[in-house]
């Protein structure tokens, strides 16, 4: 049945009186999202489940502002949880290349780090000061005095022995020497030369003997000096050990009950004792400020400090971390390096946390597509979740490059809920091709792109718009502005009974409307500002649409908008470029002649037609066969084509138009060119809904309006598309004025009747159609072709289809002037 629609049916508008407020500033903020109850329940379920693998994948269009919904629910859950632990890294004195991880209650890590820093400062001041203490100096002096006295006694004994040989022991600048003595005086060279030769020889032998005795004593001197040094060091070690133990004991008392910390402090004290000389050297040999000796003191003392990797001292419940750049290092942490004497070195204090460390004990949010685009990051995340631990990794390990990594930090135990935000396409690809994905992300939260346009949701929409305006510091909206945005929201989803859940696009519209309102010095955003913003947005995107329509209005692309033609009809198609979608009419023609039942899809033959369009042409053929040739061969060769199409054709929305063109070619009945139609069809001729109905109707309207509206022009769509209609205000105004029309149909017969003015007819019990009906004339033509086939003999002996002249249907060359009668 053909139904003529009025203005209210093609655009069911929301009245401003539906809202009981002066401006949205009077409204409370929206607490929950609109129409995302299913997704919200899924998110809450995933947040409550503590079992392994129940991580969350939030799938949906980014324009639904999925991040805002997840942030609200996760933030609520995080605040109700206790603050997780601090994590530190400590130097491993037994294995310096394997730093130890330490877990402490929130806030205790900072206290330990502060204690360690104070210990370092105490060590740097106490150890050098020990050697300036009076007690230490006295003990050193006693040791040195004892050594000197023993050495003096030995020399005195040698001197006494030398006296028995008439010699004395002298200390010279070059060491010790023996000299002859007479009458208590040392003989000089002249006096020695005057002595008899025998006496000189005796003195020489005595000197040689005593020199050997002296050498024996001097050979023991290094051992004695080493013993002196050992004694001094032992005493110094005792002093240092007492001081270090005193300092460490204070810390051990503060950290009683923490076995890991007390064991670390014990190892620290032993290490200090082993490096006491290094500490002394560093404290006494460093140059002026800003310079370094061979090794920087800070680098050495770092071994006694604490690397506070994760500090939860501020509390606030479970952490919520959004990682916007999920590279491998940003996820699992990294090892920094510093240059030292021309080489890159590292230590445990240069371990830096990743997002998994920061989110440990809480929630980690990541954009799935960003994660998958970063090398090695996805595998590292899966490994961390499977192993329930975070291990520092380096990309060079995967690439087998040489690297300067010299530490293997102890992994940190992981307890985190990972929330991926991504598209449906990404979710289903991972589900299909990654066997680990279903084990790790067991909970999908599928966000709806649209919600019901119910009175309750309309009121919630007002709350949503008010919340956006408040958050963005925009002007409040008047009720008529809210009503206009609600209507635009329905148009955005192409359904008058739905509203868009794409809050980002709504926020953009509010910002642009606010900009125009402020430009007019308004203190409230009204409907005219919203409409102006919508028009301005379309104007920025419509250049290509204008070019396409201009080619039609100038006649470059032939589209008739008046009169009647045989085997030709105006179909409606839609083009989408980015976020902008627009409609345009397409000239569809058909030919019919004697053949073997073939219906050729020229688009398919030219490899311009897609699979869905080819399926539609097959349905067309099935419809022709079941309606007109159930009991006889279909002796027909037909072609169907989109004229002047130079790109791909896809979809089934032109099926009814193609059927009308082909049946017109068979029946020799002209069709109205001032009507464009669109609609899918099943094998029995029932009309089915199509997409882009609003844009298709508006595309034909724009062409007709550019040429001048006649009052008879219009568009025909399936009745099931009535609920989708939300036409532009200018189209609605033309319909209300009777200058343009929109009809709906239930079957292809409705389209034939409207386009031709000839009744489609009703089939009788013998499956025949009235002779004067449209279907009757089609049936007669098919019968004529069948009889012609029989007259030529069996179908296999009939002349090839190409040798049978075409029926004169669509005229060749440029289209003729519209005609009312064939």
mmCIF file with all atom_site columns, C-alpha atoms in Angstrom, residues 70-249:
data_model
loop_
_atom_site.group_PDB
_atom_site.id
_atom_site.type_symbol
_atom_site.label_atom_id
_atom_site.label_alt_id
_atom_site.label_comp_id
_atom_site.label_asym_id
_atom_site.label_entity_id
_atom_site.label_seq_id
_atom_site.pdbx_PDB_ins_code
_atom_site.Cartn_x
_atom_site.Cartn_y
_atom_site.Cartn_z
_atom_site.occupancy
_atom_site.B_iso_or_equiv
_atom_site.pdbx_formal_charge
_atom_site.auth_seq_id
_atom_site.auth_comp_id
_atom_site.auth_asym_id
_atom_site.auth_atom_id
_atom_site.pdbx_PDB_model_num
ATOM 1   C CA . UNK A 1 70  ? 34.965  3.480   32.687 1.00 0.00 ? 70  UNK A CA 1
ATOM 2   C CA . UNK A 1 71  ? 36.667  6.234   34.701 1.00 0.00 ? 71  UNK A CA 1
ATOM 3   C CA . UNK A 1 72  ? 33.487  6.843   36.674 1.00 0.00 ? 72  UNK A CA 1
ATOM 4   C CA . UNK A 1 73  ? 32.910  3.178   37.526 1.00 0.00 ? 73  UNK A CA 1
ATOM 5   C CA . UNK A 1 74  ? 36.566  2.355   38.161 1.00 0.00 ? 74  UNK A CA 1
ATOM 6   C CA . UNK A 1 75  ? 37.037  5.480   40.266 1.00 0.00 ? 75  UNK A CA 1
ATOM 7   C CA . UNK A 1 76  ? 34.084  4.480   42.412 1.00 0.00 ? 76  UNK A CA 1
ATOM 8   C CA . UNK A 1 77  ? 35.481  0.983   42.911 1.00 0.00 ? 77  UNK A CA 1
ATOM 9   C CA . UNK A 1 78  ? 39.020  2.244   43.607 1.00 0.00 ? 78  UNK A CA 1
ATOM 10  C CA . UNK A 1 79  ? 37.939  4.620   46.370 1.00 0.00 ? 79  UNK A CA 1
ATOM 11  C CA . UNK A 1 80  ? 36.268  1.792   48.263 1.00 0.00 ? 80  UNK A CA 1
ATOM 12  C CA . UNK A 1 81  ? 39.464  -0.288  48.332 1.00 0.00 ? 81  UNK A CA 1
ATOM 13  C CA . UNK A 1 82  ? 42.446  -0.060  50.642 1.00 0.00 ? 82  UNK A CA 1
ATOM 14  C CA . UNK A 1 83  ? 45.659  1.527   49.472 1.00 0.00 ? 83  UNK A CA 1
ATOM 15  C CA . UNK A 1 84  ? 48.057  -1.138  48.136 1.00 0.00 ? 84  UNK A CA 1
ATOM 16  C CA . UNK A 1 85  ? 51.658  -1.657  49.192 1.00 0.00 ? 85  UNK A CA 1
ATOM 17  C CA . UNK A 1 86  ? 54.802  0.315   48.490 1.00 0.00 ? 86  UNK A CA 1
ATOM 18  C CA . UNK A 1 87  ? 57.507  -1.377  46.444 1.00 0.00 ? 87  UNK A CA 1
ATOM 19  C CA . UNK A 1 88  ? 61.239  -0.777  46.826 1.00 0.00 ? 88  UNK A CA 1
ATOM 20  C CA . UNK A 1 89  ? 64.434  -2.118  45.342 1.00 0.00 ? 89  UNK A CA 1
ATOM 21  C CA . UNK A 1 90  ? 67.444  -2.787  47.595 1.00 0.00 ? 90  UNK A CA 1
ATOM 22  C CA . UNK A 1 91  ? 71.042  -3.504  46.708 1.00 0.00 ? 91  UNK A CA 1
ATOM 23  C CA . UNK A 1 92  ? 71.823  -7.216  46.840 1.00 0.00 ? 92  UNK A CA 1
ATOM 24  C CA . UNK A 1 93  ? 75.224  -7.332  48.570 1.00 0.00 ? 93  UNK A CA 1
ATOM 25  C CA . UNK A 1 94  ? 75.621  -11.025 47.783 1.00 0.00 ? 94  UNK A CA 1
ATOM 26  C CA . UNK A 1 95  ? 74.654  -10.698 44.100 1.00 0.00 ? 95  UNK A CA 1
ATOM 27  C CA . UNK A 1 96  ? 74.961  -7.054  43.047 1.00 0.00 ? 96  UNK A CA 1
ATOM 28  C CA . UNK A 1 97  ? 73.522  -7.769  39.567 1.00 0.00 ? 97  UNK A CA 1
ATOM 29  C CA . UNK A 1 98  ? 70.229  -9.011  41.056 1.00 0.00 ? 98  UNK A CA 1
ATOM 30  C CA . UNK A 1 99  ? 68.605  -6.214  43.100 1.00 0.00 ? 99  UNK A CA 1
ATOM 31  C CA . UNK A 1 100 ? 66.036  -7.393  45.619 1.00 0.00 ? 100 UNK A CA 1
ATOM 32  C CA . UNK A 1 101 ? 62.396  -6.291  45.571 1.00 0.00 ? 101 UNK A CA 1
ATOM 33  C CA . UNK A 1 102 ? 60.790  -5.356  48.879 1.00 0.00 ? 102 UNK A CA 1
ATOM 34  C CA . UNK A 1 103 ? 57.064  -4.966  49.569 1.00 0.00 ? 103 UNK A CA 1
ATOM 35  C CA . UNK A 1 104 ? 56.033  -2.655  52.398 1.00 0.00 ? 104 UNK A CA 1
ATOM 36  C CA . UNK A 1 105 ? 52.730  -1.245  53.662 1.00 0.00 ? 105 UNK A CA 1
ATOM 37  C CA . UNK A 1 106 ? 51.688  2.049   52.122 1.00 0.00 ? 106 UNK A CA 1
ATOM 38  C CA . UNK A 1 107 ? 53.893  4.862   53.413 1.00 0.00 ? 107 UNK A CA 1
ATOM 39  C CA . UNK A 1 108 ? 56.538  2.595   54.947 1.00 0.00 ? 108 UNK A CA 1
ATOM 40  C CA . UNK A 1 109 ? 58.666  2.666   51.827 1.00 0.00 ? 109 UNK A CA 1
ATOM 41  C CA . UNK A 1 110 ? 59.205  6.395   52.147 1.00 0.00 ? 110 UNK A CA 1
ATOM 42  C CA . UNK A 1 111 ? 60.119  5.967   55.840 1.00 0.00 ? 111 UNK A CA 1
ATOM 43  C CA . UNK A 1 112 ? 62.669  3.283   54.984 1.00 0.00 ? 112 UNK A CA 1
ATOM 44  C CA . UNK A 1 113 ? 64.170  5.413   52.224 1.00 0.00 ? 113 UNK A CA 1
ATOM 45  C CA . UNK A 1 114 ? 64.439  8.337   54.629 1.00 0.00 ? 114 UNK A CA 1
ATOM 46  C CA . UNK A 1 115 ? 66.162  6.146   57.229 1.00 0.00 ? 115 UNK A CA 1
ATOM 47  C CA . UNK A 1 116 ? 68.591  4.816   54.620 1.00 0.00 ? 116 UNK A CA 1
ATOM 48  C CA . UNK A 1 117 ? 69.457  8.326   53.448 1.00 0.00 ? 117 UNK A CA 1
ATOM 49  C CA . UNK A 1 118 ? 70.110  9.396   57.028 1.00 0.00 ? 118 UNK A CA 1
ATOM 50  C CA . UNK A 1 119 ? 72.274  6.337   57.580 1.00 0.00 ? 119 UNK A CA 1
ATOM 51  C CA . UNK A 1 120 ? 74.416  7.283   54.590 1.00 0.00 ? 120 UNK A CA 1
ATOM 52  C CA . UNK A 1 121 ? 74.862  10.803  55.912 1.00 0.00 ? 121 UNK A CA 1
ATOM 53  C CA . UNK A 1 122 ? 75.768  9.438   59.325 1.00 0.00 ? 122 UNK A CA 1
ATOM 54  C CA . UNK A 1 123 ? 78.302  7.042   57.850 1.00 0.00 ? 123 UNK A CA 1
ATOM 55  C CA . UNK A 1 124 ? 79.915  9.812   55.827 1.00 0.00 ? 124 UNK A CA 1
ATOM 56  C CA . UNK A 1 125 ? 80.341  11.970  58.902 1.00 0.00 ? 125 UNK A CA 1
ATOM 57  C CA . UNK A 1 126 ? 80.925  9.417   61.657 1.00 0.00 ? 126 UNK A CA 1
ATOM 58  C CA . UNK A 1 127 ? 83.601  7.236   60.053 1.00 0.00 ? 127 UNK A CA 1
ATOM 59  C CA . UNK A 1 128 ? 86.021  10.067  59.184 1.00 0.00 ? 128 UNK A CA 1
ATOM 60  C CA . UNK A 1 129 ? 85.420  11.677  62.578 1.00 0.00 ? 129 UNK A CA 1
ATOM 61  C CA . UNK A 1 130 ? 86.444  8.492   64.369 1.00 0.00 ? 130 UNK A CA 1
ATOM 62  C CA . UNK A 1 131 ? 90.072  9.078   63.419 1.00 0.00 ? 131 UNK A CA 1
ATOM 63  C CA . UNK A 1 132 ? 89.985  12.547  64.910 1.00 0.00 ? 132 UNK A CA 1
ATOM 64  C CA . UNK A 1 133 ? 88.793  11.375  68.291 1.00 0.00 ? 133 UNK A CA 1
ATOM 65  C CA . UNK A 1 134 ? 91.307  11.713  71.213 1.00 0.00 ? 134 UNK A CA 1
ATOM 66  C CA . UNK A 1 135 ? 90.882  8.107   72.297 1.00 0.00 ? 135 UNK A CA 1
ATOM 67  C CA . UNK A 1 136 ? 91.671  6.864   68.801 1.00 0.00 ? 136 UNK A CA 1
ATOM 68  C CA . UNK A 1 137 ? 94.720  9.129   68.535 1.00 0.00 ? 137 UNK A CA 1
ATOM 69  C CA . UNK A 1 138 ? 96.018  7.957   71.926 1.00 0.00 ? 138 UNK A CA 1
ATOM 70  C CA . UNK A 1 139 ? 95.713  4.327   70.931 1.00 0.00 ? 139 UNK A CA 1
ATOM 71  C CA . UNK A 1 140 ? 97.444  4.962   67.620 1.00 0.00 ? 140 UNK A CA 1
ATOM 72  C CA . UNK A 1 141 ? 100.220 6.806   69.420 1.00 0.00 ? 141 UNK A CA 1
ATOM 73  C CA . UNK A 1 142 ? 100.602 3.943   71.876 1.00 0.00 ? 142 UNK A CA 1
ATOM 74  C CA . UNK A 1 143 ? 100.955 1.442   69.057 1.00 0.00 ? 143 UNK A CA 1
ATOM 75  C CA . UNK A 1 144 ? 103.448 3.606   67.232 1.00 0.00 ? 144 UNK A CA 1
ATOM 76  C CA . UNK A 1 145 ? 105.356 4.312   70.455 1.00 0.00 ? 145 UNK A CA 1
ATOM 77  C CA . UNK A 1 146 ? 105.604 0.622   71.221 1.00 0.00 ? 146 UNK A CA 1
ATOM 78  C CA . UNK A 1 147 ? 106.900 -0.037  67.729 1.00 0.00 ? 147 UNK A CA 1
ATOM 79  C CA . UNK A 1 148 ? 109.471 2.754   68.026 1.00 0.00 ? 148 UNK A CA 1
ATOM 80  C CA . UNK A 1 149 ? 110.624 1.522   71.416 1.00 0.00 ? 149 UNK A CA 1
ATOM 81  C CA . UNK A 1 150 ? 111.140 -2.005  70.100 1.00 0.00 ? 150 UNK A CA 1
ATOM 82  C CA . UNK A 1 151 ? 113.102 -0.673  67.167 1.00 0.00 ? 151 UNK A CA 1
ATOM 83  C CA . UNK A 1 152 ? 115.187 1.578   69.455 1.00 0.00 ? 152 UNK A CA 1
ATOM 84  C CA . UNK A 1 153 ? 116.012 -1.316  71.765 1.00 0.00 ? 153 UNK A CA 1
ATOM 85  C CA . UNK A 1 154 ? 117.245 -3.392  68.847 1.00 0.00 ? 154 UNK A CA 1
ATOM 86  C CA . UNK A 1 155 ? 119.469 -0.584  67.652 1.00 0.00 ? 155 UNK A CA 1
ATOM 87  C CA . UNK A 1 156 ? 120.803 -0.038  71.164 1.00 0.00 ? 156 UNK A CA 1
ATOM 88  C CA . UNK A 1 157 ? 121.709 -3.703  71.417 1.00 0.00 ? 157 UNK A CA 1
ATOM 89  C CA . UNK A 1 158 ? 123.561 -3.509  68.133 1.00 0.00 ? 158 UNK A CA 1
ATOM 90  C CA . UNK A 1 159 ? 125.405 -0.397  69.301 1.00 0.00 ? 159 UNK A CA 1
ATOM 91  C CA . UNK A 1 160 ? 126.506 -2.141  72.510 1.00 0.00 ? 160 UNK A CA 1
ATOM 92  C CA . UNK A 1 161 ? 127.785 -5.089  70.546 1.00 0.00 ? 161 UNK A CA 1
ATOM 93  C CA . UNK A 1 162 ? 129.586 -2.740  68.195 1.00 0.00 ? 162 UNK A CA 1
ATOM 94  C CA . UNK A 1 163 ? 131.344 -1.103  71.146 1.00 0.00 ? 163 UNK A CA 1
ATOM 95  C CA . UNK A 1 164 ? 132.960 -4.433  71.955 1.00 0.00 ? 164 UNK A CA 1
ATOM 96  C CA . UNK A 1 165 ? 134.574 -4.232  68.527 1.00 0.00 ? 165 UNK A CA 1
ATOM 97  C CA . UNK A 1 166 ? 135.602 -0.613  68.965 1.00 0.00 ? 166 UNK A CA 1
ATOM 98  C CA . UNK A 1 167 ? 132.783 0.589   66.772 1.00 0.00 ? 167 UNK A CA 1
ATOM 99  C CA . UNK A 1 168 ? 129.750 2.806   67.136 1.00 0.00 ? 168 UNK A CA 1
ATOM 100 C CA . UNK A 1 169 ? 126.411 2.834   65.227 1.00 0.00 ? 169 UNK A CA 1
ATOM 101 C CA . UNK A 1 170 ? 125.761 6.093   63.378 1.00 0.00 ? 170 UNK A CA 1
ATOM 102 C CA . UNK A 1 171 ? 122.493 7.207   61.693 1.00 0.00 ? 171 UNK A CA 1
ATOM 103 C CA . UNK A 1 172 ? 123.205 9.029   58.429 1.00 0.00 ? 172 UNK A CA 1
ATOM 104 C CA . UNK A 1 173 ? 120.924 10.560  55.783 1.00 0.00 ? 173 UNK A CA 1
ATOM 105 C CA . UNK A 1 174 ? 121.445 7.364   53.774 1.00 0.00 ? 174 UNK A CA 1
ATOM 106 C CA . UNK A 1 175 ? 120.676 5.007   56.659 1.00 0.00 ? 175 UNK A CA 1
ATOM 107 C CA . UNK A 1 176 ? 122.808 3.364   59.375 1.00 0.00 ? 176 UNK A CA 1
ATOM 108 C CA . UNK A 1 177 ? 126.608 2.883   59.357 1.00 0.00 ? 177 UNK A CA 1
ATOM 109 C CA . UNK A 1 178 ? 129.376 1.637   61.716 1.00 0.00 ? 178 UNK A CA 1
ATOM 110 C CA . UNK A 1 179 ? 132.488 3.747   62.436 1.00 0.00 ? 179 UNK A CA 1
ATOM 111 C CA . UNK A 1 180 ? 135.693 3.071   64.516 1.00 0.00 ? 180 UNK A CA 1
ATOM 112 C CA . UNK A 1 181 ? 135.980 4.852   67.856 1.00 0.00 ? 181 UNK A CA 1
ATOM 113 C CA . UNK A 1 182 ? 139.084 5.824   69.875 1.00 0.00 ? 182 UNK A CA 1
ATOM 114 C CA . UNK A 1 183 ? 138.871 7.459   73.217 1.00 0.00 ? 183 UNK A CA 1
ATOM 115 C CA . UNK A 1 184 ? 135.171 7.987   72.709 1.00 0.00 ? 184 UNK A CA 1
ATOM 116 C CA . UNK A 1 185 ? 135.662 9.800   69.448 1.00 0.00 ? 185 UNK A CA 1
ATOM 117 C CA . UNK A 1 186 ? 134.816 8.626   65.943 1.00 0.00 ? 186 UNK A CA 1
ATOM 118 C CA . UNK A 1 187 ? 137.911 8.400   63.797 1.00 0.00 ? 187 UNK A CA 1
ATOM 119 C CA . UNK A 1 188 ? 137.921 10.478  60.655 1.00 0.00 ? 188 UNK A CA 1
ATOM 120 C CA . UNK A 1 189 ? 139.538 9.272   57.445 1.00 0.00 ? 189 UNK A CA 1
ATOM 121 C CA . UNK A 1 190 ? 142.939 10.816  58.175 1.00 0.00 ? 190 UNK A CA 1
ATOM 122 C CA . UNK A 1 191 ? 143.122 9.318   61.614 1.00 0.00 ? 191 UNK A CA 1
ATOM 123 C CA . UNK A 1 192 ? 141.982 5.939   60.276 1.00 0.00 ? 192 UNK A CA 1
ATOM 124 C CA . UNK A 1 193 ? 144.702 6.063   57.580 1.00 0.00 ? 193 UNK A CA 1
ATOM 125 C CA . UNK A 1 194 ? 147.421 6.565   60.222 1.00 0.00 ? 194 UNK A CA 1
ATOM 126 C CA . UNK A 1 195 ? 146.538 3.345   61.973 1.00 0.00 ? 195 UNK A CA 1
ATOM 127 C CA . UNK A 1 196 ? 148.660 0.314   61.325 1.00 0.00 ? 196 UNK A CA 1
ATOM 128 C CA . UNK A 1 197 ? 147.524 -1.872  58.505 1.00 0.00 ? 197 UNK A CA 1
ATOM 129 C CA . UNK A 1 198 ? 146.752 -4.807  60.739 1.00 0.00 ? 198 UNK A CA 1
ATOM 130 C CA . UNK A 1 199 ? 144.523 -2.662  62.931 1.00 0.00 ? 199 UNK A CA 1
ATOM 131 C CA . UNK A 1 200 ? 142.769 -1.236  59.881 1.00 0.00 ? 200 UNK A CA 1
ATOM 132 C CA . UNK A 1 201 ? 142.107 -4.757  58.641 1.00 0.00 ? 201 UNK A CA 1
ATOM 133 C CA . UNK A 1 202 ? 140.727 -5.793  62.001 1.00 0.00 ? 202 UNK A CA 1
ATOM 134 C CA . UNK A 1 203 ? 138.399 -2.745  62.082 1.00 0.00 ? 203 UNK A CA 1
ATOM 135 C CA . UNK A 1 204 ? 137.226 -3.561  58.520 1.00 0.00 ? 204 UNK A CA 1
ATOM 136 C CA . UNK A 1 205 ? 136.351 -7.112  59.505 1.00 0.00 ? 205 UNK A CA 1
ATOM 137 C CA . UNK A 1 206 ? 134.513 -5.855  62.570 1.00 0.00 ? 206 UNK A CA 1
ATOM 138 C CA . UNK A 1 207 ? 132.527 -3.368  60.481 1.00 0.00 ? 207 UNK A CA 1
ATOM 139 C CA . UNK A 1 208 ? 131.648 -6.137  58.012 1.00 0.00 ? 208 UNK A CA 1
ATOM 140 C CA . UNK A 1 209 ? 130.493 -8.387  60.840 1.00 0.00 ? 209 UNK A CA 1
ATOM 141 C CA . UNK A 1 210 ? 128.343 -5.704  62.445 1.00 0.00 ? 210 UNK A CA 1
ATOM 142 C CA . UNK A 1 211 ? 126.923 -4.639  59.077 1.00 0.00 ? 211 UNK A CA 1
ATOM 143 C CA . UNK A 1 212 ? 125.733 -8.178  58.507 1.00 0.00 ? 212 UNK A CA 1
ATOM 144 C CA . UNK A 1 213 ? 124.158 -8.136  61.960 1.00 0.00 ? 213 UNK A CA 1
ATOM 145 C CA . UNK A 1 214 ? 122.457 -4.841  61.099 1.00 0.00 ? 214 UNK A CA 1
ATOM 146 C CA . UNK A 1 215 ? 121.148 -6.258  57.804 1.00 0.00 ? 215 UNK A CA 1
ATOM 147 C CA . UNK A 1 216 ? 119.663 -9.182  59.670 1.00 0.00 ? 216 UNK A CA 1
ATOM 148 C CA . UNK A 1 217 ? 117.797 -6.777  61.910 1.00 0.00 ? 217 UNK A CA 1
ATOM 149 C CA . UNK A 1 218 ? 116.659 -4.609  59.002 1.00 0.00 ? 218 UNK A CA 1
ATOM 150 C CA . UNK A 1 219 ? 115.294 -7.630  57.135 1.00 0.00 ? 219 UNK A CA 1
ATOM 151 C CA . UNK A 1 220 ? 112.786 -8.104  59.956 1.00 0.00 ? 220 UNK A CA 1
ATOM 152 C CA . UNK A 1 221 ? 111.730 -4.442  59.782 1.00 0.00 ? 221 UNK A CA 1
ATOM 153 C CA . UNK A 1 222 ? 109.105 -4.758  56.890 1.00 0.00 ? 222 UNK A CA 1
ATOM 154 C CA . UNK A 1 223 ? 107.403 -7.590  58.721 1.00 0.00 ? 223 UNK A CA 1
ATOM 155 C CA . UNK A 1 224 ? 107.384 -5.491  61.865 1.00 0.00 ? 224 UNK A CA 1
ATOM 156 C CA . UNK A 1 225 ? 105.986 -2.515  59.959 1.00 0.00 ? 225 UNK A CA 1
ATOM 157 C CA . UNK A 1 226 ? 103.285 -4.698  58.402 1.00 0.00 ? 226 UNK A CA 1
ATOM 158 C CA . UNK A 1 227 ? 102.399 -5.940  61.839 1.00 0.00 ? 227 UNK A CA 1
ATOM 159 C CA . UNK A 1 228 ? 102.203 -2.323  62.945 1.00 0.00 ? 228 UNK A CA 1
ATOM 160 C CA . UNK A 1 229 ? 99.821  -1.498  60.084 1.00 0.00 ? 229 UNK A CA 1
ATOM 161 C CA . UNK A 1 230 ? 97.724  -4.574  60.809 1.00 0.00 ? 230 UNK A CA 1
ATOM 162 C CA . UNK A 1 231 ? 97.483  -3.600  64.417 1.00 0.00 ? 231 UNK A CA 1
ATOM 163 C CA . UNK A 1 232 ? 96.479  -0.068  63.485 1.00 0.00 ? 232 UNK A CA 1
ATOM 164 C CA . UNK A 1 233 ? 93.867  -1.358  60.994 1.00 0.00 ? 233 UNK A CA 1
ATOM 165 C CA . UNK A 1 234 ? 92.473  -3.814  63.475 1.00 0.00 ? 234 UNK A CA 1
ATOM 166 C CA . UNK A 1 235 ? 92.088  -1.050  65.985 1.00 0.00 ? 235 UNK A CA 1
ATOM 167 C CA . UNK A 1 236 ? 90.495  1.219   63.343 1.00 0.00 ? 236 UNK A CA 1
ATOM 168 C CA . UNK A 1 237 ? 88.160  -1.605  62.293 1.00 0.00 ? 237 UNK A CA 1
ATOM 169 C CA . UNK A 1 238 ? 87.112  -2.086  65.883 1.00 0.00 ? 238 UNK A CA 1
ATOM 170 C CA . UNK A 1 239 ? 86.311  1.600   66.142 1.00 0.00 ? 239 UNK A CA 1
ATOM 171 C CA . UNK A 1 240 ? 84.441  1.599   62.816 1.00 0.00 ? 240 UNK A CA 1
ATOM 172 C CA . UNK A 1 241 ? 82.587  -1.616  63.596 1.00 0.00 ? 241 UNK A CA 1
ATOM 173 C CA . UNK A 1 242 ? 81.432  -0.264  66.902 1.00 0.00 ? 242 UNK A CA 1
ATOM 174 C CA . UNK A 1 243 ? 80.207  2.954   65.276 1.00 0.00 ? 243 UNK A CA 1
ATOM 175 C CA . UNK A 1 244 ? 78.524  1.189   62.346 1.00 0.00 ? 244 UNK A CA 1
ATOM 176 C CA . UNK A 1 245 ? 76.888  -1.381  64.592 1.00 0.00 ? 245 UNK A CA 1
ATOM 177 C CA . UNK A 1 246 ? 75.618  1.413   66.761 1.00 0.00 ? 246 UNK A CA 1
ATOM 178 C CA . UNK A 1 247 ? 74.067  3.193   63.771 1.00 0.00 ? 247 UNK A CA 1
ATOM 179 C CA . UNK A 1 248 ? 72.633  0.023   62.219 1.00 0.00 ? 248 UNK A CA 1
ATOM 180 C CA . UNK A 1 249 ? 71.340  -1.203  65.546 1.00 0.00 ? 249 UNK A CA 1
#
